[in-house]
Every structure is written in C-alpha cells, then in structure tokens.
Tab-separated table of C-alpha atoms and ligand atoms in Angstrom:
chain	number	residue	atom	x	y	z
A	20	MET	CA	120.850	91.011	111.505
A	21	ALA	CA	118.353	92.684	109.651
A	22	GLU	CA	118.946	93.509	105.712
A	23	PRO	CA	118.494	97.569	105.162
A	24	LEU	CA	115.578	98.349	103.316
A	25	VAL	CA	117.747	100.778	100.488
A	26	ASP	CA	116.665	102.260	97.524
A	27	GLY	CA	118.275	103.443	94.448
A	28	TYR	CA	119.081	106.749	96.307
A	29	GLY	CA	121.131	105.564	99.393
A	30	ARG	CA	117.794	105.958	101.131
A	31	VAL	CA	117.544	103.844	104.291
A	32	HIS	CA	113.777	103.006	104.674
A	33	ARG	CA	112.825	102.520	108.806
A	34	ASP	CA	109.343	104.259	108.555
A	35	LEU	CA	106.106	102.114	107.866
A	36	ARG	CA	102.856	104.075	107.836
A	37	ILE	CA	99.870	101.602	107.652
A	38	SER	CA	96.647	102.223	107.174
A	39	VAL	CA	94.117	100.201	108.750
A	40	THR	CA	90.957	101.728	106.865
A	41	ASP	CA	89.905	103.684	104.357
A	42	ARG	CA	86.737	104.868	105.785
A	43	CYS	CA	86.297	107.746	108.388
A	44	ASN	CA	83.925	109.886	110.803
A	45	PHE	CA	84.857	113.288	109.200
A	46	ARG	CA	84.848	114.745	105.646
A	47	CYS	CA	87.546	117.123	106.202
A	48	THR	CA	87.162	119.668	103.126
A	49	TYR	CA	90.938	118.967	102.406
A	50	CYS	CA	90.633	115.342	102.439
A	51	MET	CA	87.459	114.018	101.181
A	52	PRO	CA	84.116	114.834	99.271
A	53	ALA	CA	81.263	115.480	101.571
A	54	GLU	CA	79.288	112.504	99.934
A	55	GLY	CA	80.028	109.884	97.165
A	56	MET	CA	83.453	108.070	98.573
A	57	ASP	CA	82.914	104.638	97.915
A	58	TRP	CA	84.089	102.294	100.429
A	59	LEU	CA	86.446	99.821	100.005
A	60	PRO	CA	84.313	96.226	100.426
A	61	ARG	CA	85.570	94.491	103.990
A	62	SER	CA	86.632	91.892	101.907
A	63	GLU	CA	89.142	93.887	100.324
A	64	VAL	CA	90.579	95.139	103.561
A	65	LEU	CA	93.763	93.264	104.903
A	66	THR	CA	92.669	91.199	107.815
A	67	PHE	CA	94.756	92.063	111.267
A	68	GLU	CA	96.696	89.057	110.900
A	69	GLU	CA	97.550	90.033	107.355
A	70	ILE	CA	98.913	93.440	108.384
A	71	GLU	CA	100.789	91.885	111.233
A	72	ARG	CA	102.644	89.361	108.460
A	73	VAL	CA	103.400	92.304	106.436
A	74	ALA	CA	104.684	94.328	109.742
A	75	ARG	CA	106.295	91.393	110.687
A	76	VAL	CA	108.885	90.822	107.317
A	77	CYS	CA	109.404	95.085	106.995
A	78	VAL	CA	110.379	95.059	111.154
A	79	GLU	CA	111.975	91.353	111.330
A	80	ARG	CA	114.089	91.467	107.858
A	81	PHE	CA	114.689	94.608	106.952
A	82	GLY	CA	115.019	96.615	110.369
A	83	ILE	CA	111.594	98.925	110.540
A	84	ASP	CA	111.569	100.058	113.897
A	85	GLY	CA	108.455	102.856	113.544
A	86	ILE	CA	104.875	102.064	112.233
A	87	ARG	CA	102.302	104.870	112.612
A	88	LEU	CA	98.809	103.574	111.976
A	89	THR	CA	96.504	105.901	110.319
A	90	GLY	CA	93.778	105.883	107.361
A	91	GLY	CA	90.806	106.454	106.654
A	92	GLU	CA	90.040	107.474	110.407
A	93	PRO	CA	91.977	104.433	112.251
A	94	THR	CA	89.573	104.385	115.381
A	95	VAL	CA	86.534	103.524	113.313
A	96	ARG	CA	87.954	100.041	112.532
A	97	ALA	CA	86.738	97.821	115.608
A	98	HIS	CA	88.653	96.233	117.944
A	99	LEU	CA	91.808	98.486	116.784
A	100	PRO	CA	93.778	97.880	120.319
A	101	VAL	CA	93.905	93.732	118.811
A	102	LEU	CA	95.795	95.153	115.868
A	103	VAL	CA	97.651	97.525	118.591
A	104	ALA	CA	98.993	94.088	120.489
A	105	LYS	CA	100.117	91.952	117.600
A	106	LEU	CA	102.117	95.124	116.148
A	107	ALA	CA	103.537	96.136	119.805
A	108	ALA	CA	104.813	92.307	120.434
A	109	LEU	CA	107.207	92.999	117.122
A	110	ARG	CA	111.025	92.990	117.855
A	111	VAL	CA	113.489	94.946	115.673
A	112	GLY	CA	115.424	92.482	113.764
A	113	GLY	CA	113.651	89.740	115.436
A	114	THR	CA	115.596	89.634	118.427
A	115	GLY	CA	116.208	93.836	118.684
A	116	PRO	CA	113.951	96.401	120.844
A	117	PRO	CA	110.396	96.586	120.212
A	118	VAL	CA	108.887	98.600	117.220
A	119	ASP	CA	107.976	102.602	117.973
A	120	LEU	CA	104.129	102.605	117.635
A	121	ALA	CA	102.540	105.750	116.983
A	122	LEU	CA	98.848	106.559	115.797
A	123	THR	CA	96.913	109.269	113.637
A	124	THR	CA	93.312	110.236	114.720
A	125	ASN	CA	91.369	112.764	114.309
A	126	GLY	CA	91.012	112.600	118.334
A	127	ALA	CA	86.927	112.174	118.119
A	128	THR	CA	86.642	108.503	120.012
A	129	LEU	CA	90.120	109.164	121.651
A	130	ARG	CA	88.051	109.771	125.041
A	131	SER	CA	86.987	105.860	124.654
A	132	VAL	CA	90.053	104.350	122.921
A	133	ALA	CA	93.053	105.633	124.771
A	134	GLY	CA	93.530	103.960	127.649
A	135	ASP	CA	93.089	100.703	125.681
A	136	LEU	CA	95.167	101.619	123.196
A	137	VAL	CA	97.708	102.297	126.094
A	138	ALA	CA	97.056	99.246	127.839
A	139	ALA	CA	97.527	97.113	123.876
A	140	GLY	CA	100.930	99.105	123.602
A	141	LEU	CA	100.637	102.013	121.689
A	142	ARG	CA	103.182	105.046	122.693
A	143	ARG	CA	102.471	108.133	120.775
A	144	VAL	CA	99.706	109.826	119.018
A	145	ASN	CA	99.372	112.738	116.147
A	146	VAL	CA	95.653	114.401	116.666
A	147	SER	CA	94.679	116.585	113.766
A	148	LEU	CA	92.955	119.958	114.826
A	149	ASP	CA	93.216	122.456	111.889
A	150	THR	CA	91.372	125.260	113.825
A	151	LEU	CA	89.601	125.762	117.608
A	152	ARG	CA	86.490	127.842	116.451
A	153	ARG	CA	83.476	125.460	116.684
A	154	ASP	CA	81.702	127.158	113.484
A	155	ARG	CA	85.012	126.476	111.676
A	156	PHE	CA	85.439	122.997	112.859
A	157	VAL	CA	81.834	122.188	111.213
A	158	GLU	CA	82.972	123.634	107.941
A	159	LEU	CA	86.112	122.506	107.753
A	160	THR	CA	85.051	118.614	109.312
A	161	ARG	CA	81.860	118.789	108.179
A	162	ARG	CA	81.203	117.428	111.821
A	163	ASP	CA	80.029	119.323	114.717
A	164	GLU	CA	83.032	117.410	117.040
A	165	LEU	CA	85.205	120.027	118.260
A	166	ASP	CA	84.617	119.219	121.878
A	167	HIS	CA	85.229	115.827	121.854
A	168	VAL	CA	88.357	116.042	120.206
A	169	LEU	CA	89.522	118.651	122.705
A	170	GLU	CA	88.466	115.957	125.380
A	171	GLY	CA	90.623	113.534	123.015
A	172	ILE	CA	93.502	115.246	123.366
A	173	ASP	CA	93.087	115.645	127.319
A	174	ALA	CA	92.491	111.773	127.119
A	175	ALA	CA	95.538	111.051	125.613
A	176	LEU	CA	97.923	113.204	127.894
A	177	GLU	CA	96.077	111.427	130.834
A	178	ALA	CA	96.726	107.893	129.378
A	179	GLY	CA	100.232	108.477	129.065
A	180	LEU	CA	100.555	108.932	125.282
A	181	SER	CA	103.887	110.710	124.588
A	182	PRO	CA	104.487	112.551	123.040
A	183	VAL	CA	100.999	113.937	121.746
A	184	LYS	CA	100.981	116.074	118.805
A	185	VAL	CA	98.798	118.179	117.418
A	186	ASN	CA	98.606	118.363	113.401
A	187	VAL	CA	97.329	121.466	111.914
A	188	VAL	CA	96.615	121.903	108.017
A	189	VAL	CA	96.833	125.197	107.216
A	190	MET	CA	95.047	126.646	103.964
A	191	ARG	CA	95.185	130.330	103.012
A	192	GLY	CA	91.758	131.932	103.341
A	193	VAL	CA	90.347	129.256	105.741
A	194	ASN	CA	92.054	128.806	108.957
A	195	ASP	CA	95.398	130.912	108.485
A	196	ASP	CA	94.484	133.552	110.828
A	197	GLU	CA	94.598	130.507	113.361
A	198	VAL	CA	97.828	129.766	113.015
A	199	VAL	CA	99.218	131.743	116.450
A	200	ASP	CA	96.352	130.748	118.424
A	201	LEU	CA	96.954	127.511	117.569
A	202	ALA	CA	100.454	127.711	118.879
A	203	ALA	CA	99.592	128.934	121.691
A	204	PHE	CA	97.089	126.586	122.301
A	205	GLY	CA	100.049	123.973	121.836
A	206	ARG	CA	102.209	125.703	124.535
A	207	GLU	CA	98.921	126.038	127.070
A	208	ARG	CA	98.651	122.353	126.812
A	209	GLY	CA	101.733	120.888	126.898
A	210	VAL	CA	101.511	119.274	122.972
A	211	THR	CA	103.918	119.844	120.196
A	212	VAL	CA	101.836	121.524	117.161
A	213	ARG	CA	102.826	120.163	113.882
A	214	PHE	CA	101.741	122.803	110.887
A	215	ILE	CA	101.570	121.054	107.860
A	216	GLU	CA	101.563	122.479	104.126
A	217	TRP	CA	98.328	121.357	102.518
A	218	MET	CA	98.844	118.609	99.543
A	219	PRO	CA	97.317	118.268	96.548
A	220	LEU	CA	95.583	114.775	97.527
A	221	ASP	CA	92.282	116.370	98.669
A	222	ALA	CA	89.473	114.524	97.081
A	223	ASP	CA	87.352	117.244	95.733
A	224	ARG	CA	90.778	118.721	93.756
A	225	ARG	CA	90.170	122.527	95.067
A	226	TRP	CA	93.745	122.663	95.518
A	227	SER	CA	95.816	124.991	94.606
A	228	SER	CA	99.005	126.463	95.014
A	229	GLU	CA	97.948	129.840	96.085
A	230	ALA	CA	95.874	128.084	98.879
A	231	VAL	CA	99.231	126.282	100.312
A	232	VAL	CA	100.455	128.794	103.324
A	233	SER	CA	104.108	128.235	103.728
A	234	GLN	CA	106.715	127.057	105.847
A	235	ALA	CA	107.684	130.945	105.962
A	236	GLU	CA	105.038	132.784	106.476
A	237	ILE	CA	103.691	130.178	109.365
A	238	VAL	CA	106.923	130.675	111.105
A	239	ALA	CA	107.168	134.052	110.625
A	240	ALA	CA	103.589	134.517	112.163
A	241	ILE	CA	104.714	132.693	115.005
A	242	ASP	CA	108.145	134.160	115.840
A	243	ALA	CA	106.300	137.496	115.763
A	244	VAL	CA	104.594	136.624	119.174
A	245	PHE	CA	106.409	133.938	120.568
A	246	PRO	CA	110.096	134.226	119.764
A	247	LEU	CA	111.752	130.901	117.730
A	248	GLU	CA	114.997	129.357	117.340
A	249	PRO	CA	115.561	126.502	114.478
A	250	LEU	CA	116.591	122.988	115.977
A	251	ALA	CA	118.281	120.611	114.059
A	252	ARG	CA	116.150	118.408	111.977
A	253	GLY	CA	116.263	114.596	112.692
A	254	HIS	CA	114.751	111.936	110.495
A	255	GLU	CA	111.174	113.189	110.828
A	256	PRO	CA	109.964	115.517	107.915
A	257	ALA	CA	109.268	118.382	110.465
A	258	GLU	CA	111.397	121.334	110.623
A	259	ARG	CA	111.410	121.926	114.145
A	260	PHE	CA	111.941	125.240	116.086
A	261	ALA	CA	112.256	125.557	120.121
A	262	TYR	CA	110.543	128.403	121.881
A	263	ARG	CA	113.100	130.761	122.982
A	264	ASP	CA	111.062	131.280	126.074
A	265	GLY	CA	112.110	127.551	126.538
A	266	ARG	CA	108.008	126.408	126.295
A	267	GLY	CA	108.266	123.814	124.178
A	268	GLU	CA	108.658	123.311	120.287
A	269	VAL	CA	106.856	123.642	117.332
A	270	GLY	CA	107.188	122.072	113.753
A	271	VAL	CA	106.589	122.509	110.100
A	272	ILE	CA	105.382	119.500	107.349
A	273	PRO	CA	106.864	121.748	104.840
A	274	SER	CA	105.992	119.472	101.778
A	275	VAL	CA	105.482	121.397	99.242
A	276	THR	CA	107.781	124.669	99.593
A	277	ARG	CA	110.633	122.722	100.940
A	278	PRO	CA	110.259	118.528	100.051
A	279	PHE	CA	111.830	116.636	102.509
A	280	CYS	CA	112.306	113.709	99.597
A	281	ALA	CA	116.124	113.224	100.177
A	282	SER	CA	115.803	112.038	102.994
A	283	CYS	CA	112.608	109.871	103.067
A	284	ASP	CA	112.431	107.117	105.022
A	285	ARG	CA	108.763	105.618	104.148
A	286	ILE	CA	106.593	103.546	102.716
A	287	ARG	CA	103.140	103.055	102.950
A	288	LEU	CA	100.622	100.133	103.201
A	289	THR	CA	97.255	100.908	102.104
A	290	ALA	CA	94.373	99.574	103.411
A	291	GLU	CA	93.604	96.926	100.768
A	292	GLY	CA	97.453	96.039	100.854
A	293	GLN	CA	98.981	97.827	98.360
A	294	LEU	CA	102.602	98.848	99.060
A	295	ARG	CA	103.609	102.608	98.342
A	296	ALA	CA	107.191	104.093	98.754
A	297	CYS	CA	105.674	107.491	98.295
A	298	LEU	CA	102.667	109.571	99.412
A	299	PHE	CA	102.732	110.582	95.752
A	300	ALA	CA	103.508	107.317	93.883
A	301	VAL	CA	101.188	106.056	91.159
A	302	GLU	CA	102.813	102.881	91.044
A	303	GLU	CA	101.547	100.297	93.848
A	304	VAL	CA	102.951	96.621	94.536
A	305	ASP	CA	99.749	94.353	95.370
A	306	LEU	CA	100.675	92.463	98.940
A	307	ARG	CA	97.213	91.417	99.116
A	308	ALA	CA	97.539	89.336	96.158
A	309	LEU	CA	100.534	87.444	97.413
A	310	LEU	CA	99.134	87.462	101.295
A	311	ARG	CA	96.071	85.521	99.759
A	312	GLY	CA	97.500	83.571	96.541
A	313	GLY	CA	99.763	81.768	99.429
A	314	ALA	CA	103.433	83.661	99.444
A	315	SER	CA	106.207	82.615	101.280
A	316	ASP	CA	107.440	85.384	103.935
A	317	ASP	CA	110.810	85.341	101.231
A	318	GLU	CA	108.517	86.479	98.029
A	319	LEU	CA	106.617	88.757	100.369
A	320	ALA	CA	110.261	90.222	101.306
A	321	GLU	CA	111.130	90.463	97.935
A	322	ALA	CA	108.009	92.534	96.945
A	323	VAL	CA	109.084	95.172	99.595
A	324	ARG	CA	112.295	95.410	98.139
A	325	ALA	CA	111.736	95.824	94.929
A	326	CYS	CA	108.586	98.730	95.771
A	327	VAL	CA	111.621	100.089	97.305
A	328	ALA	CA	113.829	99.742	95.168
A	329	GLY	CA	112.028	101.446	92.572
A	330	LYS	CA	111.249	104.424	94.390
A	331	TRP	CA	111.834	107.791	92.595
A	332	ALA	CA	114.172	110.732	93.990
A	333	GLY	CA	110.955	112.318	95.193
A	334	HIS	CA	107.323	114.230	94.269
A	335	MET	CA	107.417	117.225	91.559
A	336	ILE	CA	104.547	119.165	92.932
A	337	GLY	CA	104.867	122.705	91.415
A	338	GLN	CA	106.733	121.326	88.522
A	339	VAL	CA	104.877	120.290	85.179
A	340	GLN	CA	106.295	116.845	85.359
A	341	PHE	CA	103.733	116.514	88.866
A	342	VAL	CA	101.376	113.953	88.385
A	343	ARG	CA	98.298	114.093	90.488
A	344	PRO	CA	97.965	110.457	92.251
A	345	PRO	CA	94.421	109.352	91.491
A	346	ARG	CA	93.743	108.274	95.054
A	347	SER	CA	92.786	111.006	97.556
A	348	MET	CA	94.712	111.190	100.909
A	349	SER	CA	91.995	108.864	103.201
A	350	GLN	CA	92.400	106.212	100.580
A	351	ILE	CA	96.290	106.662	100.721
A	352	GLY	CA	96.887	106.636	104.400
A	353	GLY	CA	98.269	110.283	105.698
B	854	SAM	N1	91.788	110.395	109.967
B	854	SAM	C1	92.755	110.795	111.152
B	854	SAM	C2	93.193	111.747	111.178
B	854	SAM	O1	92.972	113.200	110.186
B	854	SAM	O2	94.447	112.657	111.824
B	854	SAM	C3	94.287	110.170	109.946
B	854	SAM	C4	94.207	109.946	108.382
B	854	SAM	S1	94.894	111.453	108.018
B	854	SAM	C5	94.637	111.574	105.862
B	854	SAM	C6	96.560	112.161	107.978
B	854	SAM	C7	96.836	113.186	108.155
B	854	SAM	O3	97.153	114.166	106.572
B	854	SAM	C8	96.040	114.241	109.427
B	854	SAM	O4	96.872	115.103	109.560
B	854	SAM	C9	95.714	115.332	108.182
B	854	SAM	O5	94.773	116.471	108.611
B	854	SAM	C10	96.178	115.334	106.743
B	854	SAM	N2	95.813	115.370	105.554
B	854	SAM	C11	94.808	114.976	105.078
B	854	SAM	N3	94.743	115.516	104.043
B	854	SAM	C12	95.503	116.320	103.378
B	854	SAM	C13	96.099	117.455	102.387
B	854	SAM	N4	95.567	117.301	101.237
B	854	SAM	N5	97.349	117.837	102.697
B	854	SAM	C14	98.103	117.717	104.369
B	854	SAM	N6	97.801	116.936	104.408
B	854	SAM	C15	96.673	116.201	104.898
B	855	SF4	FE1	89.026	112.021	108.007
B	855	SF4	FE2	91.694	112.028	108.527
B	855	SF4	FE3	90.701	113.072	106.096
B	855	SF4	FE4	89.914	114.403	108.052
B	855	SF4	S1	91.767	113.955	107.565
B	855	SF4	S2	88.557	113.469	106.248
B	855	SF4	S3	89.341	112.833	109.904
B	855	SF4	S4	90.684	110.660	107.124
C-alpha cells in the first residue's frame, strides 16, 4: 500500500512532471530569449536511469499515478521512447495499474516520433500551438514550423494518442484575436483546446499583468460564437466547458486570475534533478546529489517527503509578496 504524499495543507500529490531537457528547438517569446540561453552541460542532466529511479520511488512508494514528460522540448532528447518504455513499466504502489503517461511538446517533430512513443507506452499528448497564422507563428516561436506542428497534431491522432490536447498561451495584443479561431480548430479536428493565462516565467521578463487575457475574457469570446456550459472541475488545473451543441469541450487554465493552488497535486523534477513542489518555488531539493552520492531509496523517499512537506499554500502572482523564480519556464519544465 503506497503512502500518500501529503503536504502541510492536506493536499495529496499524485502528479509528477519530469523535465527531460532544458534545450528546445523553438524560442517562444513568452518562454525563452531569442539567443543566449546557457544550456546545462550534459553531465548535469539526469540520465534515463536516474529519472526512472526517482519516478519509481514516487510511483511505487507514494502512489504517484500520473507522469508528464516536458522540458524544454522533450522530443529533442535522444532516444525519448527508451525513457517512455521505462516509465510505462512502472506500477502504482508497486503492483497496481500502470502510470498514466503523458507528454507536452511543441509538436514540431511529432510526425516522426509519435508512432515510436505510442509503441513505447505513451498514452496522451498536449501540443502547444498559439496561432494558426504562419507569420505570427514565426514571430511567436521564432521558427517557421507551423506546418510541421499541424502535421504533428494529425500524426498524434493517427498514432492513437488520446486525448490529444492543444495548449494555447493567450497574450493581449499578440494572439488574443485568435481565441475563437483556435477554438474552432479544436472543434474541427476533434482535439481539446486548453487556453492558458500567460504566467511571469518568460526569460525576457516582458510579462505584465496587463498582457494577461483572463479566463473570463477567453470564455466570453468563445461563448459568443460557440455557446458553452461549465463542467465540473476535476483534478486538473483547467476549468472545463462543454460546447452546448455537443461538439466536445474546451478548457482554460487560469493560473493568474483564478489560481488552483488549493487543489494542486503536482511536483516537478527539473532536467538536472532538482525537485520542486511548485512551478513558482524558489527552493528546490537536490535529488541529483543524492542519486550520485549513493543514497538509498529510503533516503530518496525522505527527500521527496521533505520537499512536499515544505510546500507553500500557493504562488502569489499579483500580490506584493510574489517573488519571481530565478528560472524561466523552459528551465523548470512547464
Ligand atoms: N516545449 C514543450 C511545449 O512547448 O509544449 C514543453 C515545455 S513548455 C515550457 C510547456 C508548456 O508551458 C507549453 O504549453 C507552453 O506553451 C507553456 N508555457 C511556456 N511559457 C509559459 C508562460 N510564461 N506562461 C504560461 N504558459 C507557458
Ligand atoms: Fe520551447 Fe516549449 Fe518554451 Fe516554446 S514553450 S520555447 S517550445 S520550451
């Protein structure tokens, strides 16, 4: 029987986000700078065996039942399906069901890797796509890859990944005029779109509260064209809405205007093996030092427990107490 991973506020943690690399083949303006990222030396990045060991402790001892691979761009890590196969073999509590394994990707190389990832045991995918206009895509990602991303979404559907979700970061004056078009795209392709409020984790530090397009605005824009009705919120951070005509659903992740910290069940492992109890945490627990210093599974488990026990109530974006973490989104793992 797994021990629940509970923090001081009674929140039980079941979801582990693993960043497999800090590198990326895009340079999205809301995440990375155009140039000048200092990549981690390869020796500092956890090996697949080290990642598997941390995941095993979390899944078998603490009943973590969801793992999402992220980055940076996870598909730029060589042999990613090898890691997927290792994680897909984990059983919740040691003998329970397999872990629910998902991936967040920019989709640019999904055409070539989706089949191998599914064969290795990947179940679900979120593809980031913030615009359907080629010129805007180039401005936003600093790469001319829109066609490849669209092909990647099709490839994910064809490979049997389910559900396929599309993540859209909405920014005022940048792509907020495309909210309805992106919702329509989701309805047509049979993919669930998740609009995300822009968070202050961009390396360029251009974020401002004025640039955040709120959930209320996003929902009002969609509802005016495709009427919506709210659905019950599950464990996930998205607030979900069904299209009243029965053509699927759409979600909004209102990290800034309606934070979901009170029900947060996530922990994060960075590419270099730092465990974070919150996306906005300013403190980390160095699991890599333990892994490479010969620590036992019991010692690793104790470090995970201590990290979660010290979790704060929530980030305080918009309040005077808010402290921006020194790392950007791609370095933490979104
Ligand atoms: N490279 C992959 C991708 O873009 O999907 C995975 C890593 S990315 C950091 C994970 C998610 O975080 C993406 O959906 C991305 O759009 C989102 N993201 C990045 N920077 C963000 C920010 N400042 N605010 C909100 N979401 C952000
Ligand atoms: Fe890369 Fe994803 Fe960040 Fe874009 S959001 S720069 S694709 S890590």
